[in-house]
């Protein structure tokens, strides 16, 4: 027996070079796979050809049901199928569609001219399209081509999809898709061809009715179980989608809570700083009251001899200079106002009014500039004083 004719098989290095070349192409001739999936496609095909050297990767044109044609990768060759103690080779084509590996590949049996697709078959349509539970329950990224071929061989071993056509040659050859082990040719008295290793498409009249009933019952049970599994899978997927949505809502709420907590912590720190400032100011005012309490009592006893200029005393040189500048500024404001009234009443000539206002304005400008510099120096001194008092704050955070 000889296997079916095929193209020369490529070695591992040639297959790697071929896949790297076709998957790295760019432009109009590039294959329609996403960039993030090309590495996984390459690994799947390398694992497949390493396990099953009879399957060779190729590129060919695939036509979709809507008439679109696209250039895709395929694994073309034969897969082993044990049947009644003999291992046969089933010719198949595995098409890696555009959405692979997130979605399952498309598998066809590829009968030669002397083969016929069994009709009806639970897993193969008359056109050769294969549908087994492994393809229907394809799960990314755990599903792969090696496990697919294993499941194909297991499914076909229970019910072979192909059988040989009846021939008129009295010296027939075995099925064209080859055997790995050669059984002895059967002895036939009247038949002009050997029986197919896969049996007939329809049960013979001598087939046991109980066996037919048992097989139909098993097929029916398998269909029911598969339907229940598909339904359960859809329900679980819907449940998982709901859980993912709830997880997204919870994560969003977690972010909002964390954001609000951070804002509250920032506000707490700001309030603590303000409280420290208030406590330090309170300490300063309490010290001032203690220092000036005796003076207040003296002023109360000598109400008749109180000098207004002696009521307030400046604490330092900067304060005295600020007081002098402010008093001079306000006094000049009063003088300018009086000059305006005198000009309106005609008591002061206009040229004299302008000359005096110019002199007073110049003097007022210098007082205001000096007051601004003194105020800046006081602010620096206050900051330094607060920094010195901070370690001795009455507030313990």
Short mmCIF file of C-alpha atoms in Angstrom, two decimals:
data_model
loop_
_atom_site.label_atom_id
_atom_site.label_comp_id
_atom_site.label_asym_id
_atom_site.label_seq_id
_atom_site.Cartn_x
_atom_site.Cartn_y
_atom_site.Cartn_z
CA UNK A 1 0.00 0.00 0.00
CA UNK A 2 1.24 3.46 -0.77
CA UNK A 3 0.17 6.77 0.71
CA UNK A 4 -1.52 9.35 -1.49
CA UNK A 5 0.78 11.55 -3.58
CA UNK A 6 1.73 14.79 -1.88
CA UNK A 7 4.20 17.59 -2.13
CA UNK A 8 7.62 16.99 -0.61
CA UNK A 9 7.54 17.62 3.11
CA UNK A 10 9.51 20.52 4.49
CA UNK A 11 11.92 20.18 7.37
CA UNK A 12 11.54 22.16 10.59
CA UNK A 13 13.93 24.94 9.56
CA UNK A 14 12.26 25.42 6.18
CA UNK A 15 8.84 25.60 7.88
CA UNK A 16 10.11 28.22 10.30
CA UNK A 17 11.57 30.27 7.46
CA UNK A 18 8.34 29.98 5.47
CA UNK A 19 6.12 31.07 8.38
CA UNK A 20 8.44 33.92 9.33
CA UNK A 21 8.42 35.12 5.73
CA UNK A 22 4.65 35.06 5.11
CA UNK A 23 3.73 36.43 8.54
CA UNK A 24 6.19 39.33 8.29
CA UNK A 25 4.94 40.60 4.94
CA UNK A 26 3.49 44.10 4.82
CA UNK A 27 1.34 45.92 2.34
CA UNK A 28 -1.37 44.53 0.06
CA UNK A 29 0.19 41.05 0.01
CA UNK A 30 0.22 40.68 3.80
CA UNK A 31 -1.94 38.06 5.49
CA UNK A 32 -5.06 39.45 7.22
CA UNK A 33 -4.08 38.51 10.77
CA UNK A 34 -3.65 40.98 13.63
CA UNK A 35 -0.09 41.77 14.64
CA UNK A 36 -0.59 40.56 18.22
CA UNK A 37 -1.77 37.12 17.02
CA UNK A 38 0.89 36.35 14.37
CA UNK A 39 3.41 35.04 16.89
CA UNK A 40 0.83 32.67 18.41
CA UNK A 41 -0.24 31.48 14.93
CA UNK A 42 3.39 30.70 14.12
CA UNK A 43 3.82 28.73 17.35
CA UNK A 44 0.59 26.77 16.75
CA UNK A 45 1.67 25.74 13.25
CA UNK A 46 5.19 24.82 14.36
CA UNK A 47 3.79 22.63 17.15
CA UNK A 48 1.35 21.02 14.70
CA UNK A 49 3.97 20.19 12.06
CA UNK A 50 6.36 18.92 14.73
CA UNK A 51 3.70 16.54 16.07
CA UNK A 52 2.18 15.66 12.70
CA UNK A 53 4.77 16.02 9.91
CA UNK A 54 2.16 14.91 7.33
CA UNK A 55 0.47 18.32 7.72
CA UNK A 56 2.28 21.10 5.87
CA UNK A 57 1.60 24.87 6.20
CA UNK A 58 0.68 26.69 2.98
CA UNK A 59 -0.99 29.86 1.80
CA UNK A 60 -4.04 29.67 -0.46
CA UNK A 61 -7.16 31.61 -1.40
CA UNK A 62 -10.19 30.99 0.81
CA UNK A 63 -13.67 32.00 -0.36
CA UNK A 64 -16.19 32.93 2.32
CA UNK A 65 -19.90 32.20 2.08
CA UNK A 66 -20.56 35.84 1.16
CA UNK A 67 -18.24 35.59 -1.86
CA UNK A 68 -15.23 37.34 -0.35
CA UNK A 69 -11.86 35.83 -1.26
CA UNK A 70 -8.84 36.25 0.97
CA UNK A 71 -5.36 34.77 1.14
CA UNK A 72 -5.01 32.65 4.32
CA UNK A 73 -2.74 30.11 5.94
CA UNK A 74 -3.75 26.44 5.87
CA UNK A 75 -2.41 23.13 7.13
CA UNK A 76 -2.85 20.58 4.33
CA UNK A 77 -2.18 16.85 4.63
CA UNK A 78 -3.38 13.77 6.44
CA UNK A 79 -4.09 12.90 10.05
CA UNK A 80 -3.94 9.41 11.60
CA UNK A 81 -7.21 7.66 12.42
CA UNK A 82 -7.26 4.28 14.24
CA UNK A 83 -10.11 2.05 13.13
CA UNK A 84 -10.61 -1.64 13.96
CA UNK A 85 -6.96 -2.10 14.90
CA UNK A 86 -5.61 -0.38 11.78
CA UNK A 87 -4.40 3.21 11.48
CA UNK A 88 -5.57 5.07 8.37
CA UNK A 89 -4.70 8.54 7.06
CA UNK A 90 -7.56 10.98 6.58
CA UNK A 91 -6.83 13.88 4.18
CA UNK A 92 -7.93 17.20 5.64
CA UNK A 93 -7.35 20.94 5.24
CA UNK A 94 -7.27 23.24 8.27
CA UNK A 95 -7.91 26.89 7.32
CA UNK A 96 -6.76 29.58 9.75
CA UNK A 97 -9.38 32.28 9.22
CA UNK A 98 -8.76 35.98 9.86
CA UNK A 99 -10.01 35.88 13.48
CA UNK A 100 -7.82 32.91 14.45
CA UNK A 101 -6.78 32.09 17.21
CA UNK A 102 -9.57 33.90 19.04
CA UNK A 103 -12.04 31.91 16.96
CA UNK A 104 -11.69 28.30 15.76
CA UNK A 105 -10.25 27.37 12.36
CA UNK A 106 -12.33 25.97 9.51
CA UNK A 107 -11.69 22.28 8.86
CA UNK A 108 -12.59 20.32 5.71
CA UNK A 109 -12.03 16.69 4.83
CA UNK A 110 -10.34 16.55 1.45
CA UNK A 111 -11.33 13.27 -0.27
CA UNK A 112 -9.39 12.05 -3.29
CA UNK A 113 -11.06 10.94 -6.52
CA UNK A 114 -11.65 7.40 -5.27
CA UNK A 115 -13.18 8.48 -1.93
CA UNK A 116 -16.74 9.42 -0.99
CA UNK A 117 -17.95 11.39 2.03
CA UNK A 118 -20.24 9.29 4.16
CA UNK A 119 -23.82 10.54 4.16
CA UNK A 120 -25.20 11.23 6.63
CA UNK A 121 -22.35 11.83 9.05
CA UNK A 122 -22.70 13.43 12.52
CA UNK A 123 -19.56 15.58 12.15
CA UNK A 124 -19.02 16.09 8.39
CA UNK A 125 -21.39 17.88 6.01
CA UNK A 126 -21.81 16.75 2.37
CA UNK A 127 -19.44 19.60 1.38
CA UNK A 128 -16.74 18.23 3.69
CA UNK A 129 -17.05 20.86 6.43
CA UNK A 130 -16.14 19.37 9.80
CA UNK A 131 -17.96 20.25 13.02
CA UNK A 132 -16.92 18.56 16.25
CA UNK A 133 -17.46 19.61 19.87
CA UNK A 134 -13.85 20.78 20.20
CA UNK A 135 -14.40 23.35 17.42
CA UNK A 136 -17.77 24.41 18.82
CA UNK A 137 -16.30 24.86 22.32
CA UNK A 138 -13.10 26.59 21.18
CA UNK A 139 -11.62 28.59 24.07
CA UNK A 140 -8.92 31.20 23.50
CA UNK A 141 -6.02 30.94 24.30
CA UNK A 142 -5.98 27.35 25.62
CA UNK A 143 -7.31 25.69 22.44
CA UNK A 144 -4.71 24.82 19.79
CA UNK A 145 -4.19 22.90 16.55
CA UNK A 146 -2.49 19.86 18.09
CA UNK A 147 -5.41 19.16 20.42
CA UNK A 148 -7.76 19.79 17.49
CA UNK A 149 -6.11 17.05 15.40
CA UNK A 150 -6.21 14.66 18.38
CA UNK A 151 -9.95 15.29 18.76
CA UNK A 152 -10.50 14.91 15.01
CA UNK A 153 -8.80 11.50 15.00
CA UNK A 154 -10.84 10.42 18.04
CA UNK A 155 -14.15 11.56 16.51
CA UNK A 156 -13.42 9.98 13.11
CA UNK A 157 -12.33 6.69 14.71
CA UNK A 158 -15.87 6.20 16.03
CA UNK A 159 -17.49 6.97 12.69
CA UNK A 160 -15.13 7.34 9.69
CA UNK A 161 -16.14 10.21 7.37
CA UNK A 162 -14.80 8.69 4.10
CA UNK A 163 -15.03 5.37 2.34
CA UNK A 164 -13.80 3.97 -0.94
CA UNK A 165 -15.92 3.92 -4.07
CA UNK A 166 -16.97 0.56 -5.58
CA UNK A 167 -14.61 -0.44 -8.40
CA UNK A 168 -14.89 -2.88 -11.28
CA UNK A 169 -11.21 -3.88 -11.10
CA UNK A 170 -10.99 -7.54 -9.97
CA UNK A 171 -7.64 -6.77 -8.31
CA UNK A 172 -8.53 -3.74 -6.21
CA UNK A 173 -6.22 -1.50 -4.29
CA UNK A 174 -6.95 -0.32 -0.72
CA UNK A 175 -8.31 3.18 -0.04
CA UNK A 176 -6.19 5.91 -1.56
CA UNK A 177 -5.56 7.80 1.65
CA UNK A 178 -3.16 5.12 2.87
CA UNK A 179 -2.56 2.92 5.87
CA UNK A 180 0.25 2.92 8.34
CA UNK A 181 -0.20 -0.82 8.93
CA UNK A 182 -1.01 -3.19 6.03
CA UNK A 183 -3.64 -5.77 6.94
CA UNK A 184 -3.82 -8.98 4.87
CA UNK A 185 -6.16 -8.62 1.87
CA UNK A 186 -9.58 -10.17 2.50
CA UNK A 187 -10.72 -13.19 0.52
CA UNK A 188 -13.78 -12.50 -1.54
CA UNK A 189 -15.48 -15.08 -3.72
CA UNK A 190 -17.81 -12.92 -5.74
CA UNK A 191 -17.02 -9.32 -4.86
CA UNK A 192 -15.01 -7.32 -7.38
CA UNK A 193 -13.61 -4.84 -4.79
CA UNK A 194 -12.50 -4.97 -1.16
CA UNK A 195 -14.79 -3.78 1.58
CA UNK A 196 -14.16 -0.23 2.76
CA UNK A 197 -12.31 -0.02 6.08
CA UNK A 198 -14.96 2.51 7.08
CA UNK A 199 -18.02 0.43 6.33
CA UNK A 200 -20.99 1.47 4.26
CA UNK A 201 -22.68 4.78 4.36
CA UNK A 202 -25.90 2.97 5.27
CA UNK A 203 -26.19 -0.12 7.52
CA UNK A 204 -26.60 -3.41 5.69
CA UNK A 205 -29.76 -5.40 5.93
CA UNK A 206 -28.00 -8.05 8.03
CA UNK A 207 -26.87 -5.51 10.62
CA UNK A 208 -28.17 -6.20 14.07
CA UNK A 209 -31.21 -4.02 14.85
CA UNK A 210 -30.21 -3.76 18.50
CA UNK A 211 -26.81 -2.41 17.49
CA UNK A 212 -28.46 0.18 15.23
CA UNK A 213 -30.82 1.21 18.00
CA UNK A 214 -27.94 1.46 20.48
CA UNK A 215 -25.87 3.59 18.11
CA UNK A 216 -28.79 5.93 17.37
CA UNK A 217 -29.52 6.23 21.09
CA UNK A 218 -25.88 7.09 21.80
CA UNK A 219 -25.88 9.73 19.03
CA UNK A 220 -29.09 11.22 20.34
CA UNK A 221 -27.70 11.29 23.87
CA UNK A 222 -24.51 12.97 22.65
CA UNK A 223 -26.57 15.64 20.85
CA UNK A 224 -28.64 16.28 23.98
CA UNK A 225 -25.56 16.53 26.19
CA UNK A 226 -23.86 18.84 23.68
CA UNK A 227 -26.95 21.05 23.57
CA UNK A 228 -27.04 21.23 27.36
CA UNK A 229 -23.34 22.10 27.44
CA UNK A 230 -23.77 24.86 24.86
CA UNK A 231 -26.71 26.29 26.78
CA UNK A 232 -24.82 26.13 30.07
CA UNK A 233 -21.82 27.79 28.46
CA UNK A 234 -23.97 30.68 27.18
CA UNK A 235 -25.50 31.13 30.62
CA UNK A 236 -22.10 31.16 32.27
CA UNK A 237 -20.79 33.64 29.70
CA UNK A 238 -23.73 35.94 30.40
CA UNK A 239 -23.10 35.57 34.13
CA UNK A 240 -19.41 36.36 33.64
CA UNK A 241 -20.29 39.45 31.61
CA UNK A 242 -22.49 40.63 34.47
CA UNK A 243 -19.72 40.00 36.98
CA UNK A 244 -17.21 41.87 34.81
CA UNK A 245 -19.61 44.83 34.59
CA UNK A 246 -20.09 44.82 38.37
CA UNK A 247 -16.32 44.63 38.80
CA UNK A 248 -15.88 47.67 36.57
CA UNK A 249 -18.47 49.63 38.60
CA UNK A 250 -16.80 48.65 41.86
CA UNK A 251 -13.38 49.70 40.58
CA UNK A 252 -14.79 53.07 39.51
CA UNK A 253 -16.36 53.55 42.93
CA UNK A 254 -13.09 52.55 44.57
CA UNK A 255 -11.29 55.25 42.60
CA UNK A 256 -13.92 57.82 43.63
CA UNK A 257 -13.66 56.80 47.30
CA UNK A 258 -9.86 56.97 47.20
CA UNK A 259 -10.04 60.39 45.55
CA UNK A 260 -12.49 61.67 48.18
CA UNK A 261 -10.35 60.24 50.98
CA UNK A 262 -7.27 61.99 49.61
CA UNK A 263 -9.14 65.30 49.40
CA UNK A 264 -10.31 64.90 53.01
CA UNK A 265 -6.76 64.14 54.14
CA UNK A 266 -5.47 67.23 52.32
CA UNK A 267 -8.21 69.34 53.91
CA UNK A 268 -7.37 67.89 57.33
CA UNK A 269 -3.71 68.83 56.90
CA UNK A 270 -4.68 72.37 55.83
CA UNK A 271 -6.95 72.75 58.90
CA UNK A 272 -4.18 71.48 61.15
CA UNK A 273 -1.83 74.11 59.74
CA UNK A 274 -4.45 76.84 60.25
CA UNK A 275 -5.03 75.63 63.79
CA UNK A 276 -1.31 75.90 64.52
CA UNK A 277 -1.32 79.47 63.21
CA UNK A 278 -4.34 80.34 65.39
CA UNK A 279 -2.75 78.81 68.48
CA UNK A 280 0.49 80.71 67.88
CA UNK A 281 -1.41 83.97 67.37
CA UNK A 282 -3.36 83.30 70.56
CA UNK A 283 -0.08 82.78 72.42
CA UNK A 284 1.28 86.07 71.06
CA UNK A 285 -1.86 87.98 72.05
CA UNK A 286 -1.92 86.43 75.51
CA UNK A 287 1.71 87.46 76.03
CA UNK A 288 0.97 90.99 74.88
CA UNK A 289 -1.97 91.25 77.28
CA UNK A 290 0.18 90.09 80.20
CA UNK A 291 2.87 92.62 79.35
CA UNK A 292 0.49 95.54 79.03
CA UNK A 293 -1.97 94.65 81.83
CA UNK A 294 -0.18 96.93 84.31
CA UNK A 295 -0.22 99.85 81.87
CA UNK A 296 -3.97 99.47 81.39
CA UNK A 297 -4.49 99.69 85.13
CA UNK A 298 -2.37 102.85 85.32
CA UNK A 299 -4.34 104.44 82.51
CA UNK A 300 -7.55 103.68 84.36
CA UNK A 301 -6.30 105.44 87.51
CA UNK A 302 -5.07 108.56 85.63
CA UNK A 303 -7.91 109.30 83.24
CA UNK A 304 -7.45 113.04 83.52
CA UNK A 305 -3.74 113.02 82.64
CA UNK A 306 -3.82 110.62 79.69
CA UNK A 307 -1.70 111.67 76.72
CA UNK A 308 -3.11 110.24 73.52
CA UNK A 309 0.33 109.98 71.96
CA UNK A 310 1.55 107.95 74.92
CA UNK A 311 -1.28 105.39 74.85
CA UNK A 312 0.35 103.20 72.22
CA UNK A 313 4.00 102.26 72.14
CA UNK A 314 5.69 100.59 69.22
CA UNK A 315 7.14 97.18 69.96
CA UNK A 316 10.17 97.58 67.70
CA UNK A 317 11.88 99.92 65.24
CA UNK A 318 9.95 98.59 62.25
CA UNK A 319 6.62 99.15 63.93
CA UNK A 320 7.59 102.73 64.87
CA UNK A 321 8.74 103.43 61.32
CA UNK A 322 5.48 101.96 59.92
CA UNK A 323 3.47 104.14 62.31
CA UNK A 324 5.36 107.29 61.27
CA UNK A 325 4.98 106.55 57.55
CA UNK A 326 1.27 105.79 57.88
CA UNK A 327 0.66 108.95 59.94
CA UNK A 328 2.55 111.11 57.43
CA UNK A 329 0.63 109.53 54.53
CA UNK A 330 -2.75 110.24 56.14
CA UNK A 331 -1.70 113.76 57.11
CA UNK A 332 -0.73 114.56 53.51
CA UNK A 333 -4.11 113.22 52.39
CA UNK A 334 -5.81 115.68 54.75
CA UNK A 335 -3.65 118.58 53.51
CA UNK A 336 -4.43 117.81 49.86
CA UNK A 337 -8.13 117.65 50.69
CA UNK A 338 -7.94 121.04 52.42
CA UNK A 339 -6.10 122.53 49.43
CA UNK A 340 -8.88 121.27 47.14
CA UNK A 341 -11.51 123.01 49.28
CA UNK A 342 -9.45 126.22 49.37
CA UNK A 343 -9.06 126.16 45.58
CA UNK A 344 -12.80 125.76 45.12
CA UNK A 345 -13.47 128.69 47.44
CA UNK A 346 -10.84 130.85 45.72
CA UNK A 347 -8.66 131.23 48.78
CA UNK A 348 -5.57 129.78 47.04
CA UNK A 349 -4.32 130.74 43.56
CA UNK A 350 -4.28 127.92 41.03
CA UNK A 351 -0.53 128.01 40.36
CA UNK A 352 0.25 127.89 44.07
CA UNK A 353 -2.21 124.99 44.45
CA UNK A 354 -0.43 123.00 41.73
CA UNK A 355 3.00 123.67 43.19
CA UNK A 356 1.96 122.55 46.71
CA UNK A 357 0.13 119.47 45.45
CA UNK A 358 3.21 118.44 43.45
CA UNK A 359 5.46 118.74 46.50
CA UNK A 360 3.01 116.92 48.76
CA UNK A 361 2.50 114.10 46.25
CA UNK A 362 6.24 113.55 45.97
CA UNK A 363 6.58 113.42 49.73
CA UNK A 364 3.56 111.07 50.02
CA UNK A 365 5.07 108.71 47.41
CA UNK A 366 8.28 108.34 49.46
CA UNK A 367 6.25 107.61 52.63
CA UNK A 368 4.20 104.93 50.86
CA UNK A 369 7.29 103.32 49.36
CA UNK A 370 8.95 103.24 52.77
CA UNK A 371 5.80 101.72 54.32
CA UNK A 372 5.76 98.96 51.66
CA UNK A 373 9.38 98.03 52.40
CA UNK A 374 8.71 98.06 56.14
CA UNK A 375 5.65 95.84 55.65
CA UNK A 376 7.73 93.29 53.69
CA UNK A 377 10.38 93.28 56.43
CA UNK A 378 7.66 92.74 59.06
CA UNK A 379 6.25 89.78 57.12
CA UNK A 380 9.68 88.13 56.98
CA UNK A 381 10.13 88.71 60.69
CA UNK A 382 6.70 87.24 61.42
CA UNK A 383 7.44 84.12 59.35
CA UNK A 384 10.73 83.64 61.17
CA UNK A 385 8.95 84.03 64.51
CA UNK A 386 6.29 81.47 63.55
CA UNK A 387 8.97 79.03 62.45
CA UNK A 388 10.75 79.47 65.76
CA UNK A 389 7.54 78.85 67.71
CA UNK A 390 6.39 75.86 65.64
CA UNK A 391 8.30 73.16 67.64
CA UNK A 392 6.73 74.51 70.88
CA UNK A 393 3.15 74.49 69.53
CA UNK A 394 0.40 73.65 71.97
CA UNK A 395 -1.28 71.44 69.37
CA UNK A 396 -0.22 67.85 68.97
CA UNK A 397 -1.35 66.42 65.66
#
